[in-house]
Amino acid sequence: MDEPPLPPAPPLETCYRHPEERTAVHCTRCGRPICPACMVPAPVGHHCRTCVEEARREFRRGGLRVGARGLSATRVLLGAIVAMFLLEVALGGPGSFAGGSARTLVDLGALVPVLVATGQWWRLLTAMFLHAGFLHLALNAYALWLFGTLVEGTYGRWRFLAIYLVSGFLGSVASYAFGGLDVATLTSVGVGASGAIVGLLGAFIAYNYRRRHHAIAWANLRWALTIILINVVFGLTFPGVDNKAHLGGLLAGMAAGSLADGVGPARSRPLTRVLGFAGLVALGVALAAWRTAVIRTRLAAL
């Protein structure tokens, strides 16, 4: 018994940019036929070069402005942490250059849980501007320059500053609120801008996640998540890394980045952003107040 003949293969189309090239592949975004020279890998299938250029323009609209006029907030923050380090060295002597003087760091506002519990709440903010030695400063300064330039260009100067400060504050709060109650932890000295810097990375993730259907944003997401993975491995491998501050800063940065992103009619309203940021700060204050009560109870029992 004869089998029915197979249906004829559909005729090949020609590439929309190269009519001499025949192809059966189409752009998964617009449906244009594309030849191998015009294919750009996408999360699903391939995009044509026209769609990629359109996505790039849409992605940049209201976003990346690295060359914008005015004083760079990233440079101001870099200047602030360098100036504070020079003050550390001036007050603590040459030894502060190598590893930091604990006494000097405490005097300048390092995060010491038992001191925060006695009412010195400003340490939850000032600790992010101090560093324990030149190597600590150099690593954080490089990361701030790299991520700060990127995130400031994406969100603009003032929203970038708000993200940085809120992330640093909530990173300090996480370190304070979820640490141990033993004497060593309560009297430990914590410094560094890493919570705020990881928060910038969190904001960058939030920004690109909302645009993940674009190839550029998807590539940015993969890069940022790789950096986060490296940070996690580093934090679990080496002692002395405050993983609680990093996680708190990351989550705060993602939340702040979502609030600062002007996507959608509600999110574009300045009042919505202000109230959202105020809510994040209020959450930090509430956590710090709760932890203060716990520590005071612990100290009273000693």
Short mmCIF file of N, CA and C in Angstrom, two decimals, residues 21-121:
data_model
loop_
_atom_site.label_atom_id
_atom_site.label_comp_id
_atom_site.label_asym_id
_atom_site.label_seq_id
_atom_site.Cartn_x
_atom_site.Cartn_y
_atom_site.Cartn_z
N GLU A 21 20.08 36.32 -0.03
CA GLU A 21 20.21 35.21 0.92
C GLU A 21 18.83 34.63 1.23
N ARG A 22 18.68 33.31 1.03
CA ARG A 22 17.42 32.63 1.32
C ARG A 22 17.50 32.02 2.72
N THR A 23 16.40 32.07 3.47
CA THR A 23 16.42 31.63 4.86
C THR A 23 15.05 31.16 5.31
N ALA A 24 15.03 30.31 6.32
CA ALA A 24 13.78 29.87 6.94
C ALA A 24 13.68 30.36 8.38
N VAL A 25 14.65 31.19 8.81
CA VAL A 25 14.68 31.70 10.18
C VAL A 25 14.05 33.08 10.23
N HIS A 26 13.27 33.33 11.28
CA HIS A 26 12.61 34.63 11.43
C HIS A 26 12.97 35.25 12.78
N CYS A 27 12.96 36.56 12.82
CA CYS A 27 13.16 37.29 14.08
C CYS A 27 12.01 36.95 15.03
N THR A 28 12.34 36.55 16.24
CA THR A 28 11.29 36.17 17.19
C THR A 28 10.56 37.38 17.77
N ARG A 29 11.00 38.57 17.43
CA ARG A 29 10.33 39.77 17.93
C ARG A 29 9.39 40.38 16.89
N CYS A 30 9.87 40.49 15.65
CA CYS A 30 9.05 41.14 14.62
C CYS A 30 8.62 40.20 13.50
N GLY A 31 9.26 39.04 13.39
CA GLY A 31 8.89 38.07 12.36
C GLY A 31 9.60 38.24 11.04
N ARG A 32 10.52 39.20 10.92
CA ARG A 32 11.23 39.37 9.66
C ARG A 32 12.12 38.15 9.37
N PRO A 33 12.22 37.74 8.10
CA PRO A 33 13.18 36.68 7.75
C PRO A 33 14.61 37.21 7.85
N ILE A 34 15.49 36.43 8.46
CA ILE A 34 16.87 36.89 8.67
C ILE A 34 17.86 35.80 8.28
N CYS A 35 18.95 36.25 7.68
CA CYS A 35 20.03 35.33 7.31
C CYS A 35 21.04 35.26 8.46
N PRO A 36 22.01 34.35 8.41
CA PRO A 36 22.98 34.24 9.51
C PRO A 36 23.70 35.54 9.83
N ALA A 37 23.96 36.38 8.83
CA ALA A 37 24.66 37.63 9.08
C ALA A 37 23.82 38.62 9.87
N CYS A 38 22.50 38.45 9.86
CA CYS A 38 21.61 39.39 10.53
C CYS A 38 21.06 38.86 11.85
N MET A 39 21.43 37.64 12.22
CA MET A 39 20.92 37.03 13.44
C MET A 39 21.68 37.53 14.66
N VAL A 40 20.94 37.97 15.67
CA VAL A 40 21.51 38.35 16.96
C VAL A 40 20.89 37.44 18.01
N PRO A 41 21.69 36.63 18.71
CA PRO A 41 21.12 35.71 19.71
C PRO A 41 20.27 36.45 20.73
N ALA A 42 19.12 35.86 21.07
CA ALA A 42 18.20 36.42 22.05
C ALA A 42 17.87 35.34 23.07
N PRO A 43 17.24 35.71 24.19
CA PRO A 43 16.86 34.69 25.17
C PRO A 43 16.05 33.56 24.56
N VAL A 44 15.21 33.88 23.57
CA VAL A 44 14.47 32.87 22.82
C VAL A 44 14.69 33.15 21.34
N GLY A 45 15.32 32.23 20.62
CA GLY A 45 15.54 32.40 19.19
C GLY A 45 16.56 33.47 18.87
N HIS A 46 16.27 34.21 17.79
CA HIS A 46 17.17 35.27 17.34
C HIS A 46 16.37 36.53 17.04
N HIS A 47 17.01 37.67 17.20
CA HIS A 47 16.42 38.95 16.82
C HIS A 47 17.14 39.47 15.59
N CYS A 48 16.42 40.29 14.82
CA CYS A 48 17.07 40.95 13.69
C CYS A 48 17.81 42.18 14.21
N ARG A 49 18.69 42.71 13.38
CA ARG A 49 19.50 43.84 13.82
C ARG A 49 18.66 45.10 13.99
N THR A 50 17.60 45.24 13.23
CA THR A 50 16.72 46.40 13.38
C THR A 50 16.05 46.40 14.74
N CYS A 51 15.55 45.23 15.18
CA CYS A 51 14.91 45.14 16.50
C CYS A 51 15.91 45.40 17.62
N VAL A 52 17.14 44.93 17.43
CA VAL A 52 18.17 45.16 18.45
C VAL A 52 18.45 46.64 18.59
N GLU A 53 18.54 47.36 17.46
CA GLU A 53 18.79 48.80 17.52
C GLU A 53 17.61 49.53 18.16
N GLU A 54 16.38 49.10 17.83
CA GLU A 54 15.20 49.72 18.44
C GLU A 54 15.18 49.46 19.94
N ALA A 55 15.55 48.24 20.35
CA ALA A 55 15.58 47.91 21.77
C ALA A 55 16.63 48.74 22.49
N ARG A 56 17.77 48.95 21.82
CA ARG A 56 18.84 49.75 22.43
C ARG A 56 18.37 51.18 22.65
N ARG A 57 17.67 51.75 21.66
CA ARG A 57 17.18 53.12 21.82
C ARG A 57 16.14 53.19 22.94
N GLU A 58 15.24 52.19 22.98
CA GLU A 58 14.21 52.17 24.01
C GLU A 58 14.83 51.98 25.39
N PHE A 59 15.83 51.12 25.46
CA PHE A 59 16.49 50.83 26.73
C PHE A 59 17.21 52.05 27.27
N ARG A 60 17.79 52.85 26.37
CA ARG A 60 18.56 54.02 26.78
C ARG A 60 17.69 55.23 27.04
N ARG A 61 16.45 55.23 26.51
CA ARG A 61 15.62 56.41 26.64
C ARG A 61 15.31 56.68 28.11
N GLY A 62 15.72 57.84 28.60
CA GLY A 62 15.53 58.17 30.00
C GLY A 62 16.44 57.41 30.93
N GLY A 63 17.37 56.67 30.35
CA GLY A 63 18.22 55.82 31.19
C GLY A 63 19.65 56.27 31.16
N LEU A 64 20.49 55.55 30.43
CA LEU A 64 21.93 55.73 30.52
C LEU A 64 22.35 57.12 30.05
N ARG A 65 22.95 57.87 30.95
CA ARG A 65 23.38 59.24 30.66
C ARG A 65 24.74 59.46 31.30
N VAL A 66 25.67 58.59 30.96
CA VAL A 66 26.98 58.65 31.62
C VAL A 66 27.66 59.98 31.38
N GLY A 67 27.43 60.59 30.24
CA GLY A 67 28.10 61.84 29.94
C GLY A 67 27.31 63.07 30.31
N ALA A 68 26.30 62.92 31.18
CA ALA A 68 25.48 64.06 31.53
C ALA A 68 26.30 65.13 32.23
N ARG A 69 25.85 66.40 32.06
CA ARG A 69 26.57 67.51 32.67
C ARG A 69 26.35 67.53 34.17
N GLY A 70 27.24 68.24 34.85
CA GLY A 70 27.11 68.37 36.29
C GLY A 70 28.10 67.50 37.02
N LEU A 71 28.18 67.73 38.31
CA LEU A 71 29.12 67.00 39.15
C LEU A 71 28.64 65.57 39.35
N SER A 72 29.51 64.63 39.14
CA SER A 72 29.17 63.22 39.29
C SER A 72 29.03 62.86 40.77
N ALA A 73 27.88 62.29 41.13
CA ALA A 73 27.68 61.86 42.52
C ALA A 73 28.63 60.72 42.87
N THR A 74 28.96 59.89 41.89
CA THR A 74 29.91 58.80 42.14
C THR A 74 31.25 59.36 42.58
N ARG A 75 31.71 60.42 41.90
CA ARG A 75 32.99 61.02 42.27
C ARG A 75 32.92 61.68 43.64
N VAL A 76 31.79 62.27 43.96
CA VAL A 76 31.63 62.88 45.29
C VAL A 76 31.74 61.81 46.37
N LEU A 77 31.08 60.68 46.17
CA LEU A 77 31.15 59.59 47.15
C LEU A 77 32.56 59.02 47.24
N LEU A 78 33.22 58.88 46.10
CA LEU A 78 34.61 58.42 46.12
C LEU A 78 35.49 59.39 46.90
N GLY A 79 35.29 60.68 46.65
CA GLY A 79 36.06 61.68 47.39
C GLY A 79 35.79 61.61 48.88
N ALA A 80 34.54 61.33 49.25
CA ALA A 80 34.18 61.26 50.67
C ALA A 80 34.87 60.09 51.37
N ILE A 81 34.86 58.91 50.74
CA ILE A 81 35.47 57.76 51.42
C ILE A 81 37.00 57.87 51.44
N VAL A 82 37.57 58.48 50.40
CA VAL A 82 39.03 58.69 50.41
C VAL A 82 39.40 59.72 51.48
N ALA A 83 38.62 60.80 51.57
CA ALA A 83 38.90 61.83 52.59
C ALA A 83 38.80 61.25 53.99
N MET A 84 37.80 60.41 54.22
CA MET A 84 37.65 59.80 55.54
C MET A 84 38.81 58.85 55.84
N PHE A 85 39.30 58.16 54.81
CA PHE A 85 40.44 57.27 55.03
C PHE A 85 41.70 58.07 55.38
N LEU A 86 41.90 59.19 54.70
CA LEU A 86 43.04 60.04 55.02
C LEU A 86 42.94 60.56 56.45
N LEU A 87 41.71 60.86 56.89
CA LEU A 87 41.51 61.29 58.27
C LEU A 87 41.83 60.15 59.24
N GLU A 88 41.44 58.93 58.87
CA GLU A 88 41.78 57.76 59.70
C GLU A 88 43.30 57.65 59.88
N VAL A 89 44.03 57.80 58.77
CA VAL A 89 45.49 57.68 58.83
C VAL A 89 46.09 58.82 59.65
N ALA A 90 45.54 60.03 59.48
CA ALA A 90 46.06 61.18 60.22
C ALA A 90 45.85 61.02 61.73
N LEU A 91 44.71 60.47 62.11
CA LEU A 91 44.41 60.32 63.54
C LEU A 91 44.98 59.04 64.15
N GLY A 92 45.04 57.98 63.33
CA GLY A 92 45.47 56.69 63.86
C GLY A 92 46.91 56.34 63.60
N GLY A 93 47.60 57.14 62.80
CA GLY A 93 49.00 56.86 62.51
C GLY A 93 49.18 55.93 61.33
N PRO A 94 50.43 55.65 60.95
CA PRO A 94 50.72 54.82 59.78
C PRO A 94 50.09 53.43 59.84
N GLY A 95 49.87 52.90 61.04
CA GLY A 95 49.27 51.58 61.16
C GLY A 95 47.87 51.52 60.57
N SER A 96 47.18 52.66 60.53
CA SER A 96 45.84 52.70 59.96
C SER A 96 45.85 52.41 58.47
N PHE A 97 46.99 52.68 57.82
CA PHE A 97 47.09 52.45 56.38
C PHE A 97 47.03 50.97 56.07
N ALA A 98 47.61 50.16 56.94
CA ALA A 98 47.67 48.72 56.67
C ALA A 98 46.39 48.00 57.06
N GLY A 99 45.88 48.27 58.25
CA GLY A 99 44.72 47.51 58.69
C GLY A 99 43.69 48.29 59.46
N GLY A 100 43.94 49.54 59.69
CA GLY A 100 42.97 50.35 60.41
C GLY A 100 43.14 50.25 61.91
N SER A 101 42.99 51.37 62.59
CA SER A 101 43.04 51.42 64.05
C SER A 101 41.62 51.32 64.58
N ALA A 102 41.35 50.28 65.38
CA ALA A 102 40.00 50.07 65.89
C ALA A 102 39.53 51.28 66.69
N ARG A 103 40.43 51.85 67.51
CA ARG A 103 40.05 53.00 68.33
C ARG A 103 39.66 54.19 67.45
N THR A 104 40.46 54.42 66.40
CA THR A 104 40.16 55.53 65.49
C THR A 104 38.85 55.30 64.75
N LEU A 105 38.64 54.08 64.28
CA LEU A 105 37.41 53.76 63.56
C LEU A 105 36.18 53.96 64.45
N VAL A 106 36.29 53.55 65.70
CA VAL A 106 35.17 53.74 66.63
C VAL A 106 34.92 55.23 66.86
N ASP A 107 36.00 55.99 67.03
CA ASP A 107 35.85 57.44 67.25
C ASP A 107 35.19 58.13 66.06
N LEU A 108 35.45 57.63 64.85
CA LEU A 108 34.93 58.28 63.65
C LEU A 108 33.54 57.78 63.24
N GLY A 109 33.02 56.77 63.93
CA GLY A 109 31.65 56.36 63.64
C GLY A 109 31.46 54.95 63.12
N ALA A 110 32.37 54.03 63.44
CA ALA A 110 32.21 52.64 63.02
C ALA A 110 30.97 52.03 63.68
N LEU A 111 30.46 50.97 63.06
CA LEU A 111 29.28 50.29 63.59
C LEU A 111 29.70 49.32 64.70
N VAL A 112 29.35 49.67 65.93
CA VAL A 112 29.60 48.82 67.10
C VAL A 112 28.23 48.57 67.73
N PRO A 113 27.70 47.35 67.64
CA PRO A 113 26.32 47.11 68.09
C PRO A 113 26.00 47.62 69.49
N VAL A 114 26.90 47.41 70.44
CA VAL A 114 26.59 47.82 71.81
C VAL A 114 26.50 49.34 71.91
N LEU A 115 27.25 50.07 71.09
CA LEU A 115 27.17 51.53 71.11
C LEU A 115 25.90 52.03 70.42
N VAL A 116 25.51 51.35 69.34
CA VAL A 116 24.24 51.71 68.69
C VAL A 116 23.09 51.51 69.67
N ALA A 117 23.16 50.42 70.44
CA ALA A 117 22.09 50.12 71.40
C ALA A 117 22.01 51.15 72.52
N THR A 118 23.10 51.88 72.77
CA THR A 118 23.07 52.92 73.80
C THR A 118 22.57 54.26 73.27
N GLY A 119 22.21 54.29 71.99
CA GLY A 119 21.63 55.51 71.42
C GLY A 119 22.43 56.16 70.31
N GLN A 120 23.58 55.59 69.95
CA GLN A 120 24.41 56.19 68.90
C GLN A 120 23.99 55.65 67.52
N TRP A 121 22.78 55.98 67.11
CA TRP A 121 22.20 55.44 65.89
C TRP A 121 22.91 55.93 64.63
#
